[in-house]
């Protein structure tokens, strides 16, 4: 119980800091596992992958999509800003409100050099804890996508990998595939 109380105090302090923090232009701020994470905006390739996702999902009107927006779960203190997410279009969102993480069905993170650990470890735990049914990690360094499904309290029970060029099959409630053939790759470092 003491650990929970201490975590609540830390989370409350972090939320107060976030509420009053001036974030420099071109940076994103997130609250993950009680830590404030400040990271630069993605490179052009990062945005091009996000845009490809937006275009592919945009034809499916039953889904409300978002990119780089803070999502908040009513039962947890984390405040991630996923690169892309989808939730049913019927979910009400106030114009000056927040996106409810407990109603989001699908989240995508695109790896960059400075966020690998957060996206590959911390956010796997956070999104599973939120109950996000499908978490996709797009890795433009390796040219791969890793799909995580079946959230549990400590992580996801299932995962699969798809190389760029192959389709990422989205299970129900989606029932369509993401075409990865247009996803770009970062050049190999020598």
N, CA, C and O of each residue as an XYZ file, in Angstrom:
760
protein
N       0.827     -1.199      0.000
C       0.000      0.000      0.000
C       0.866      1.255      0.000
O       0.528      2.232     -0.667
N       1.980      1.245      0.739
C       2.844      2.418      0.773
C       3.403      2.734     -0.605
O       3.504      3.898     -0.991
N       3.771      1.669     -1.359
C       4.316      1.874     -2.694
C       3.277      2.528     -3.599
O       3.611      3.420     -4.378
N       2.004      2.088     -3.503
C       0.929      2.699     -4.289
C       0.751      4.160     -3.922
O       0.593      4.999     -4.810
N       0.772      4.488     -2.637
C       0.625      5.870     -2.196
C       1.775      6.720     -2.698
O       1.557      7.846     -3.146
N       3.003      6.202     -2.633
C       4.168      6.938     -3.119
C       4.055      7.174     -4.620
O       4.374      8.260     -5.103
N       3.603      6.164     -5.360
C       3.453      6.304     -6.809
C       2.398      7.341     -7.137
O       2.567      8.114     -8.080
N       1.304      7.374     -6.373
C       0.249      8.354     -6.602
C       0.777      9.764     -6.405
O       0.453     10.650     -7.196
N       1.584      9.999     -5.372
C       2.168     11.314     -5.130
C       3.081     11.702     -6.282
O       3.031     12.838     -6.753
N       3.919     10.769     -6.746
C       4.813     11.033     -7.873
C       4.000     11.351     -9.120
O       4.315     12.302     -9.836
N       2.950     10.561     -9.390
C       2.111     10.794    -10.561
C       1.442     12.163    -10.490
O       1.398     12.882    -11.487
N       0.916     12.532     -9.308
C       0.267     13.826     -9.162
C       1.257     14.961     -9.412
O       0.917     15.947    -10.065
N       2.480     14.828     -8.894
C       3.508     15.848     -9.139
C       3.834     15.931    -10.619
O       3.951     17.024    -11.173
N       3.981     14.791    -11.254
C       4.302     14.767    -12.684
C       3.188     15.419    -13.489
O       3.469     16.166    -14.426
N       1.921     15.152    -13.146
C       0.796     15.769    -13.853
C       0.801     17.279    -13.666
O       0.540     18.021    -14.612
N       1.097     17.739    -12.452
C       1.154     19.188    -12.211
C       2.274     19.817    -13.024
O       2.102     20.905    -13.575
N       3.420     19.149    -13.108
C       4.537     19.661    -13.900
C       4.147     19.697    -15.377
O       4.398     20.686    -16.065
N       3.527     18.607    -15.865
C       3.098     18.561    -17.271
C       2.125     19.686    -17.590
O       2.218     20.311    -18.647
N       1.190     19.946    -16.680
C       0.187     20.984    -16.912
C       0.798     22.364    -17.089
O       0.234     23.205    -17.787
N       1.950     22.608    -16.463
C       2.566     23.934    -16.499
C       3.872     23.978    -17.284
O       4.539     25.011    -17.329
N       4.226     22.887    -17.884
C       5.503     22.797    -18.586
C       5.428     23.476    -19.954
O       4.481     23.264    -20.712
N       6.419     24.282    -20.256
C       6.526     24.876    -21.587
C       7.394     23.950    -22.417
O       8.591     23.804    -22.172
N       6.770     23.333    -23.398
C       7.474     22.373    -24.243
C       8.054     23.125    -25.433
O       7.328     23.821    -26.143
N       9.365     22.987    -25.654
C       9.978     23.686    -26.788
C       9.359     23.260    -28.119
O       8.945     22.113    -28.287
N       9.303     24.196    -29.053
C       8.788     23.914    -30.396
C       9.524     22.716    -30.986
O      10.750     22.626    -30.909
N       8.755     21.793    -31.578
C       9.370     20.631    -32.211
C       9.621     19.458    -31.277
O      10.274     18.489    -31.665
N       9.107     19.531    -30.036
C       9.287     18.444    -29.075
C       7.932     17.917    -28.622
O       6.934     18.637    -28.646
N       7.908     16.667    -28.215
C       6.725     16.036    -27.642
C       7.035     15.667    -26.201
O       8.175     15.338    -25.871
N       6.033     15.721    -25.351
C       6.206     15.333    -23.956
C       5.182     14.250    -23.625
O       4.019     14.335    -24.021
N       5.633     13.232    -22.892
C       4.779     12.129    -22.479
C       5.071     11.813    -21.014
O       6.147     12.117    -20.500
N       4.097     11.202    -20.358
C       4.273     10.693    -19.003
C       4.139      9.177    -19.092
O       3.048      8.661    -19.332
N       5.258      8.456    -18.896
C       5.291      7.002    -19.012
C       5.906      6.428    -17.741
O       7.048      6.741    -17.402
N       5.152      5.593    -17.045
C       5.617      4.953    -15.810
C       6.186      5.959    -14.809
O       7.215      5.706    -14.181
N       5.512      7.094    -14.666
C       5.911      8.100    -13.693
C       7.054      9.000    -14.127
O       7.465      9.875    -13.364
N       7.579      8.811    -15.331
C       8.679      9.633    -15.833
C       8.187     10.546    -16.942
O       7.400     10.137    -17.796
N       8.659     11.786    -16.921
C       8.360     12.718    -17.989
C       9.403     12.509    -19.079
O      10.605     12.595    -18.826
N       8.938     12.235    -20.285
C       9.827     11.971    -21.411
C       9.636     13.073    -22.439
O       8.533     13.277    -22.945
N      10.707     13.777    -22.741
C      10.711     14.841    -23.737
C      11.523     14.338    -24.921
O      12.687     13.970    -24.764
N      10.920     14.318    -26.100
C      11.639     13.817    -27.271
C      11.367     14.712    -28.474
O      10.288     15.291    -28.599
N      12.361     14.820    -29.359
C      12.163     15.656    -30.548
C      11.149     15.031    -31.489
O      10.941     13.818    -31.475
N      10.521     15.863    -32.304
C       9.595     15.366    -33.316
C      10.340     14.452    -34.268
O      11.557     14.558    -34.423
N       9.606     13.555    -34.903
C      10.200     12.591    -35.812
C      10.756     13.226    -37.076
O      10.437     14.366    -37.415
N      11.584     12.472    -37.754
C      12.174     12.878    -39.029
C      11.117     12.777    -40.133
O      10.041     12.226    -39.900
N      11.403     13.296    -41.322
C      10.433     13.219    -42.409
C       9.941     11.791    -42.703
O       8.753     11.595    -42.960
N      10.836     10.798    -42.667
C      10.418      9.419    -42.914
C       9.387      8.965    -41.884
O       8.430      8.266    -42.219
N       9.587      9.364    -40.639
C       8.652      9.058    -39.553
C       7.261      9.577    -39.909
O       6.273      8.849    -39.811
N       7.195     10.833    -40.321
C       5.920     11.442    -40.682
C       5.310     10.772    -41.913
O       4.095     10.583    -41.967
N       6.125     10.412    -42.894
C       5.605      9.769    -44.109
C       4.925      8.440    -43.778
O       3.910      8.096    -44.384
N       5.478      7.693    -42.824
C       4.831      6.441    -42.400
C       3.512      6.745    -41.696
O       2.508      6.075    -41.940
N       3.510      7.749    -40.827
C       2.265      8.147    -40.163
C       1.210      8.558    -41.194
O       0.048      8.162    -41.095
N       1.620      9.343    -42.168
C       0.693      9.803    -43.195
C       0.138      8.624    -43.996
O      -1.045      8.608    -44.335
N       0.980      7.649    -44.295
C       0.511      6.450    -45.004
C      -0.557      5.730    -44.179
O      -1.556      5.270    -44.732
N      -0.357      5.631    -42.877
C      -1.365      5.016    -42.003
C      -2.663      5.822    -42.008
O      -3.752      5.254    -42.088
N      -2.544      7.125    -41.924
C      -3.721      7.993    -41.928
C      -4.504      7.809    -43.226
O      -5.731      7.715    -43.203
N      -3.805      7.757    -44.346
C      -4.477      7.596    -45.631
C      -5.153      6.229    -45.746
O      -6.275      6.128    -46.242
N      -4.471      5.182    -45.287
C      -5.064      3.853    -45.384
C      -6.278      3.703    -44.470
O      -7.259      3.061    -44.843
N      -6.218      4.288    -43.282
C      -7.346      4.198    -42.352
C      -8.458      5.171    -42.714
O      -9.621      4.943    -42.380
N      -8.106      6.252    -43.393
C      -9.072      7.298    -43.702
C     -10.265      6.831    -44.507
O     -11.325      7.455    -44.450
N     -10.121      5.746    -45.257
C     -11.236      5.248    -46.071
C     -12.228      4.434    -45.252
O     -13.318      4.120    -45.732
N     -11.866      4.093    -44.036
C     -12.727      3.295    -43.156
C     -13.430      4.247    -42.186
O     -12.922      4.515    -41.097
N     -14.568      4.743    -42.571
C     -15.278      5.788    -41.832
C     -15.757      5.372    -40.448
O     -16.123      6.227    -39.642
N     -15.761      4.082    -40.161
C     -16.211      3.639    -38.842
C     -15.145      3.858    -37.763
O     -15.378      3.581    -36.587
N     -13.977      4.356    -38.174
C     -12.878      4.582    -37.236
C     -12.515      6.050    -37.148
O     -12.402      6.739    -38.162
N     -12.334      6.520    -35.925
C     -11.791      7.858    -35.666
C     -10.290      7.646    -35.466
O      -9.878      6.800    -34.674
N      -9.496      8.401    -36.172
C      -8.048      8.226    -36.074
C      -7.401      9.495    -35.537
O      -7.959     10.588    -35.631
N      -6.215      9.322    -34.975
C      -5.456     10.441    -34.459
C      -3.974     10.152    -34.558
O      -3.552      9.003    -34.687
N      -3.202     11.203    -34.495
C      -1.750     11.076    -34.542
C      -1.140     12.108    -33.602
O      -1.535     13.274    -33.587
N      -0.172     11.652    -32.822
C       0.572     12.515    -31.895
C      -0.341     13.320    -30.980
O      -0.145     14.519    -30.779
N      -1.338     12.642    -30.432
C      -2.250     13.249    -29.472
C      -2.131     12.505    -28.151
O      -2.000     11.281    -28.136
N      -2.175     13.230    -27.055
C      -2.126     12.600    -25.744
C      -3.389     11.785    -25.525
O      -4.497     12.243    -25.802
N      -3.202     10.560    -25.020
C      -4.338      9.710    -24.670
C      -4.285      9.459    -23.164
O      -3.211      9.262    -22.596
N      -5.440      9.467    -22.534
C      -5.511      9.342    -21.081
C      -6.494      8.243    -20.710
O      -7.619      8.202    -21.207
N      -6.053      7.357    -19.832
C      -6.893      6.272    -19.331
C      -7.430      6.684    -17.964
O      -6.680      7.243    -17.164
N      -8.707      6.426    -17.670
C      -9.262      6.865    -16.390
C      -8.655      6.164    -15.169
O      -8.771      6.675    -14.054
N      -8.020      5.020    -15.354
C      -7.501      4.262    -14.210
C      -5.989      4.290    -14.057
O      -5.459      3.693    -13.120
N      -5.280      4.969    -14.955
C      -3.818      4.970    -14.906
C      -3.279      6.375    -15.133
O      -3.926      7.195    -15.786
N      -2.105      6.650    -14.599
C      -1.528      7.987    -14.659
C      -0.754      8.261    -15.941
O      -0.479      9.422    -16.247
N      -0.395      7.234    -16.698
C       0.405      7.429    -17.907
C      -0.340      8.309    -18.913
O      -1.565      8.254    -19.019
N       0.432      9.129    -19.654
C      -0.125      9.991    -20.695
C       0.746      9.890    -21.945
O       1.490     10.821    -22.254
N       0.661      8.771    -22.667
C       1.456      8.655    -23.885
C       0.879      9.491    -25.027
O      -0.288      9.884    -25.003
N       1.716      9.752    -26.019
C       1.303     10.439    -27.255
C       1.640      9.517    -28.428
O       2.685      9.683    -29.057
N       0.774      8.554    -28.729
C       1.092      7.601    -29.791
C       1.249      8.287    -31.149
O       0.660      9.335    -31.414
N       2.058      7.664    -31.992
C       2.247      8.186    -33.346
C       0.967      8.074    -34.165
O       0.735      8.874    -35.072
N       0.128      7.075    -33.844
C      -1.127      6.861    -34.559
C      -2.033      6.025    -33.666
O      -1.557      5.161    -32.929
N      -3.337      6.278    -33.729
C      -4.284      5.420    -33.022
C      -5.627      5.427    -33.737
O      -5.935      6.328    -34.517
N      -6.423      4.392    -33.447
C      -7.775      4.291    -34.005
C      -8.733      3.843    -32.916
O      -8.413      2.984    -32.094
N      -9.917      4.443    -32.928
C     -10.983      4.077    -32.013
C     -12.297      4.200    -32.778
O     -12.341      4.867    -33.811
N     -13.363      3.577    -32.298
C     -14.630      3.674    -33.018
C     -15.056      5.135    -33.207
O     -14.938      5.950    -32.293
N     -15.548      5.445    -34.398
C     -15.979      6.812    -34.708
C     -17.128      7.259    -33.816
O     -17.359      8.456    -33.649
N     -17.844      6.303    -33.247
C     -18.989      6.626    -32.394
C     -18.594      7.131    -31.010
O     -19.448      7.624    -30.273
N     -17.313      7.019    -30.639
C     -16.857      7.463    -29.318
C     -16.864      8.993    -29.288
O     -16.204      9.630    -30.108
N     -17.609      9.588    -28.344
C     -17.622     11.055    -28.276
C     -16.309     11.599    -27.719
O     -15.755     11.066    -26.757
N     -15.828     12.666    -28.342
C     -14.629     13.361    -27.875
C     -14.938     14.849    -27.926
O     -15.292     15.387    -28.975
N     -14.800     15.508    -26.782
C     -15.055     16.949    -26.711
C     -13.968     17.695    -27.482
O     -12.806     17.290    -27.442
N     -14.316     18.774    -28.182
C     -13.319     19.519    -28.954
C     -12.124     19.991    -28.118
O     -11.002     20.065    -28.619
N     -12.368     20.307    -26.859
C     -11.264     20.730    -25.995
C     -10.928     19.651    -24.960
O     -10.283     19.935    -23.951
N     -11.366     18.415    -25.214
C     -11.150     17.309    -24.285
C      -9.905     16.505    -24.630
O      -8.979     16.996    -25.276
N      -9.912     15.262    -24.182
C      -8.795     14.352    -24.427
C      -9.321     13.088    -25.112
O     -10.524     12.826    -25.128
N      -8.405     12.324    -25.667
C      -8.783     11.058    -26.274
C      -8.764      9.982    -25.197
O      -7.752      9.803    -24.520
N      -9.881      9.259    -25.030
C      -9.980      8.258    -23.963
C      -9.271      6.949    -24.339
O      -9.725      6.221    -25.222
N      -8.174      6.665    -23.672
C      -7.374      5.469    -23.971
C      -8.164      4.182    -23.789
O      -7.892      3.191    -24.467
N      -9.128      4.183    -22.893
C      -9.901      2.957    -22.660
C     -10.873      2.659    -23.801
O     -11.526      1.616    -23.779
N     -10.990      3.535    -24.790
C     -11.851      3.305    -25.954
C     -11.048      3.095    -27.244
O     -11.618      2.852    -28.307
N      -9.719      3.192    -27.136
C      -8.848      3.016    -28.308
C      -8.627      1.533    -28.558
O      -8.353      0.777    -27.625
N      -8.746      1.115    -29.807
C      -8.603     -0.292    -30.191
C      -7.216     -0.617    -30.752
O      -6.770     -1.762    -30.677
N      -6.533      0.387    -31.316
C      -5.304      0.147    -32.076
C      -4.363      1.330    -31.897
O      -4.758      2.485    -32.063
N      -3.101      1.025    -31.552
C      -2.074      2.060    -31.409
C      -0.855      1.639    -32.202
O      -0.498      0.462    -32.254
N      -0.214      2.641    -32.827
C       1.019      2.418    -33.588
C       2.092      3.373    -33.083
O       1.834      4.551    -32.838
N       3.293      2.842    -32.934
C       4.466      3.664    -32.680
C       5.475      3.366    -33.789
O       5.688      2.208    -34.148
N       6.092      4.419    -34.327
C       7.135      4.298    -35.337
C       8.454      4.559    -34.623
O       8.645      5.621    -34.030
N       9.355      3.597    -34.679
C      10.620      3.742    -33.962
C      11.487      4.842    -34.562
O      11.539      5.037    -35.777
N      12.163      5.552    -33.666
C      13.203      6.493    -34.066
C      14.402      6.222    -33.162
O      14.308      5.451    -32.207
N      15.498      6.845    -33.461
C      16.720      6.555    -32.704
C      16.580      6.864    -31.210
O      17.159      6.161    -30.382
N      15.823      7.900    -30.859
C      15.760      8.291    -29.453
C      14.587      7.709    -28.684
O      14.456      8.009    -27.498
N      13.721      6.892    -29.285
C      12.581      6.376    -28.523
C      12.492      4.857    -28.510
O      11.482      4.307    -28.071
N      13.506      4.181    -28.973
C      13.423      2.715    -29.095
C      13.052      2.026    -27.785
O      12.116      1.226    -27.752
N      13.770      2.325    -26.714
C      13.511      1.654    -25.441
C      12.104      1.912    -24.935
O      11.439      1.005    -24.435
N      11.658      3.138    -25.065
C      10.311      3.478    -24.608
C       9.260      2.708    -25.392
O       8.345      2.134    -24.800
N       9.378      2.690    -26.724
C       8.372      2.033    -27.561
C       8.427      0.513    -27.480
O       7.392     -0.150    -27.536
N       9.637     -0.046    -27.347
C       9.806     -1.501    -27.360
C       9.567     -2.159    -26.008
O       9.257     -3.348    -25.949
N       9.706     -1.409    -24.931
C       9.561     -2.001    -23.593
C       8.453     -1.303    -22.809
O       7.422     -1.907    -22.509
N       8.664     -0.053    -22.485
C       7.733      0.659    -21.604
C       6.315      0.742    -22.172
O       5.343      0.474    -21.466
N       6.202      1.111    -23.443
C       4.861      1.276    -24.012
C       4.172     -0.057    -24.262
O       2.942     -0.112    -24.291
N       4.929     -1.127    -24.443
C       4.298     -2.450    -24.537
C       3.541     -2.714    -23.241
O       2.406     -3.190    -23.267
N       4.164     -2.406    -22.115
C       3.517     -2.601    -20.816
C       2.348     -1.634    -20.620
O       1.271     -2.032    -20.177
N       2.571     -0.361    -20.955
C       1.529      0.653    -20.755
C       0.299      0.343    -21.603
O      -0.820      0.349    -21.091
N       0.491      0.074    -22.886
C      -0.657     -0.162    -23.763
C      -1.388     -1.454    -23.403
O      -2.611     -1.522    -23.518
N      -0.659     -2.471    -22.972
C      -1.317     -3.699    -22.511
C      -2.125     -3.411    -21.250
O      -3.259     -3.872    -21.118
N      -1.545     -2.652    -20.327
C      -2.246     -2.280    -19.090
C      -3.512     -1.480    -19.415
O      -4.531     -1.640    -18.742
N      -3.457     -0.628    -20.433
C      -4.618      0.145    -20.874
C      -5.684     -0.752    -21.513
O      -6.839     -0.347    -21.642
N      -5.295     -1.974    -21.915
C      -6.235     -2.868    -22.591
C      -6.341     -2.617    -24.082
O      -7.334     -3.006    -24.697
N      -5.343     -1.977    -24.682
C      -5.336     -1.719    -26.125
C      -5.225     -3.068    -26.834
O      -4.246     -3.789    -26.640
N      -6.213     -3.413    -27.647
C      -6.281     -4.732    -28.262
C      -5.163     -5.039    -29.240
O      -4.774     -6.197    -29.387
N      -4.635     -4.018    -29.913
C      -3.598     -4.235    -30.919
C      -2.594     -3.089    -30.855
O      -2.960     -1.922    -30.994
N      -1.340     -3.430    -30.645
C      -0.250     -2.452    -30.618
C       0.747     -2.853    -31.697
O       1.309     -3.948    -31.660
N       0.962     -1.960    -32.656
C       1.870     -2.215    -33.768
C       3.093     -1.323    -33.638
O       2.977     -0.105    -33.503
N       4.263     -1.941    -33.680
C       5.525     -1.205    -33.678
C       6.095     -1.290    -35.088
O       6.342     -2.380    -35.605
N       6.300     -0.132    -35.702
C       6.885     -0.073    -37.043
C       8.347      0.318    -36.895
O       8.663      1.361    -36.323
N       9.238     -0.524    -37.414
C      10.681     -0.319    -37.286
C      11.282     -0.023    -38.662
O      11.574     -0.950    -39.417
N      11.472      1.270    -38.998
C      12.044      1.612    -40.291
C      13.556      1.380    -40.368
O      14.149      1.572    -41.430
N      14.179      0.977    -39.281
C      15.606      0.629    -39.299
C      15.772     -0.800    -39.821
O      16.653     -1.066    -40.639
N      14.928     -1.713    -39.351
C      14.988     -3.113    -39.760
C      14.022     -3.429    -40.906
O      14.130     -4.486    -41.528
N      13.081     -2.524    -41.191
C      12.083     -2.789    -42.230
C      11.089     -3.845    -41.790
O      10.732     -4.738    -42.558
N      10.638     -3.735    -40.526
C       9.727     -4.728    -39.961
C       8.623     -4.068    -39.143
O       8.769     -2.952    -38.645
N       7.520     -4.789    -39.020
C       6.420     -4.406    -38.138
C       6.201     -5.543    -37.153
O       6.190     -6.712    -37.539
N       6.028     -5.204    -35.889
C       5.714     -6.209    -34.871
C       4.334     -5.880    -34.312
O       4.102     -4.795    -33.779
N       3.422     -6.846    -34.448
C       2.055     -6.698    -33.942
C       1.948     -7.399    -32.595
O       2.312     -8.567    -32.464
N       1.450     -6.685    -31.604
C       1.189     -7.265    -30.286
C      -0.322     -7.322    -30.096
O      -1.022     -6.332    -30.312
N      -0.826     -8.509    -29.684
C      -2.258     -8.728    -29.487
C      -2.505     -9.414    -28.149
O      -1.574     -9.903    -27.509
N      -3.742     -9.444    -27.744
C      -4.194    -10.101    -26.517
C      -3.517     -9.502    -25.279
O      -2.638    -10.124    -24.681
N      -3.936     -8.289    -24.902
C      -3.309     -7.631    -23.759
C      -3.582     -8.347    -22.442
O      -4.686     -8.831    -22.196
N      -2.561     -8.402    -21.611
C      -2.627     -8.918    -20.246
C      -2.095     -7.809    -19.336
O      -1.589     -6.801    -19.828
N      -2.200     -7.978    -18.052
C      -1.747     -6.953    -17.110
C      -0.253     -6.651    -17.253
O       0.171     -5.514    -17.049
N       0.534     -7.649    -17.598
C       1.997     -7.470    -17.643
C       2.560     -7.331    -19.058
O       3.773     -7.190    -19.213
N       1.724     -7.368    -20.091
C       2.191     -7.263    -21.472
C       1.204     -7.941    -22.405
O       0.043     -8.146    -22.052
N       1.662     -8.279    -23.573
C       0.804     -8.924    -24.565
C       1.105    -10.413    -24.649
O       2.258    -10.825    -24.526
N       0.072    -11.216    -24.858
C       0.216    -12.671    -24.917
C       0.686    -13.151    -26.283
O       1.286    -14.221    -26.379
N       0.429    -12.390    -27.338
C       0.773    -12.818    -28.691
C       1.488    -11.703    -29.437
O       1.212    -10.520    -29.234
N       2.412    -12.101    -30.305
C       3.044    -11.134    -31.193
C       3.447    -11.833    -32.477
O       3.682    -13.041    -32.504
N       3.523    -11.041    -33.546
C       3.956    -11.565    -34.836
C       4.712    -10.471    -35.572
O       4.532     -9.285    -35.298
N       5.554    -10.877    -36.502
C       6.397     -9.946    -37.238
C       6.076    -10.024    -38.722
O       5.829    -11.104    -39.259
N       6.082     -8.865    -39.380
C       5.874     -8.770    -40.819
C       6.965     -7.887    -41.395
O       7.203     -6.790    -40.890
N       7.627     -8.346    -42.438
C       8.613     -7.514    -43.134
C       7.894     -6.471    -43.977
O       6.790     -6.711    -44.465
N       8.532     -5.300    -44.147
C       7.966     -4.283    -45.026
C       7.747     -4.912    -46.402
O       8.589     -5.662    -46.895
N       6.633     -4.602    -46.996
C       6.253     -5.171    -48.274
C       5.090     -6.128    -48.108
O       4.264     -6.263    -49.010
N       5.016     -6.793    -46.964
C       3.920     -7.722    -46.687
C       2.780     -6.999    -45.988
O       2.986     -5.928    -45.418
N       1.582     -7.570    -46.023
C       0.444     -6.946    -45.348
C       0.449     -7.251    -43.848
O       0.797     -8.355    -43.430
N       0.067     -6.276    -43.063
C      -0.170     -6.495    -41.633
C      -1.674     -6.684    -41.485
O      -2.453     -5.734    -41.571
N      -2.055     -7.928    -41.262
C      -3.476     -8.261    -41.129
C      -3.993     -7.756    -39.784
O      -3.446     -8.089    -38.733
N      -5.034     -6.964    -39.830
C      -5.660     -6.455    -38.612
C      -6.874     -7.328    -38.304
O      -7.787     -7.437    -39.123
N      -6.885     -7.951    -37.120
C      -8.016     -8.817    -36.766
C      -9.271     -7.994    -36.512
O      -9.218     -6.764    -36.488
N     -10.385     -8.663    -36.325
C     -11.625     -7.975    -35.956
C     -11.366     -7.211    -34.662
O     -10.666     -7.717    -33.786
N     -11.889     -6.056    -34.528
C     -13.013     -5.486    -35.252
C     -12.635     -4.766    -36.554
O     -13.496     -4.144    -37.177
N     -11.375     -4.837    -36.975
C     -10.951     -4.139    -38.183
C     -11.264     -4.956    -39.436
O     -12.064     -4.532    -40.270
N     -10.638     -6.120    -39.569
C     -10.924     -6.988    -40.697
C     -10.337     -6.529    -42.021
O     -10.864     -6.874    -43.079
N      -9.261     -5.760    -41.985
C      -8.551     -5.396    -43.212
C      -7.059     -5.410    -42.905
O      -6.660     -5.641    -41.764
N      -6.236     -5.165    -43.916
C      -4.783     -5.228    -43.748
C      -4.157     -3.871    -44.034
O      -4.682     -3.080    -44.817
N      -3.033     -3.618    -43.389
C      -2.235     -2.430    -43.679
C      -1.202     -2.831    -44.718
O      -0.475     -3.809    -44.541
N      -1.142     -2.075    -45.793
C      -0.163     -2.299    -46.846
C       1.135     -1.601    -46.440
O       1.168     -0.376    -46.318
N       2.198     -2.367    -46.231
C       3.482     -1.800    -45.784
C       4.439     -1.553    -46.944
O       5.579     -1.145    -46.722
N       4.000     -1.793    -48.174
C       4.912     -1.691    -49.319
C       5.424     -0.270    -49.536
O       6.465     -0.083    -50.166
N       4.713      0.727    -49.030
C       5.149      2.120    -49.208
C       5.891      2.670    -47.986
O       6.263      3.843    -47.972
N       6.108      1.844    -46.968
C       6.864      2.295    -45.796
C       8.332      2.400    -46.171
O       8.917      1.449    -46.690
N       8.926      3.555    -45.910
C      10.343      3.756    -46.189
C      11.228      3.221    -45.071
O      10.770      2.952    -43.961
N      12.508      3.076    -45.397
C      13.498      2.595    -44.424
C      14.594      3.633    -44.281
O      14.920      4.349    -45.229
N      15.166      3.706    -43.069
C      16.334      4.543    -42.860
C      17.546      3.835    -43.461
O      17.637      2.609    -43.406
N      18.478      4.602    -44.036
C      19.694      3.967    -44.574
C      20.507      3.365    -43.441
O      20.512      3.879    -42.322
N      21.194      2.271    -43.742
C      22.046      1.607    -42.741
C      23.196      2.526    -42.379
O      23.772      3.195    -43.237
N      23.526      2.549    -41.076
C      24.677      3.326    -40.586
C      25.933      2.495    -40.787
O      25.936      1.294    -40.516
N      26.987      3.118    -41.253
C      28.244      2.381    -41.465
C      29.212      2.630    -40.364
O      30.318      2.090    -40.381
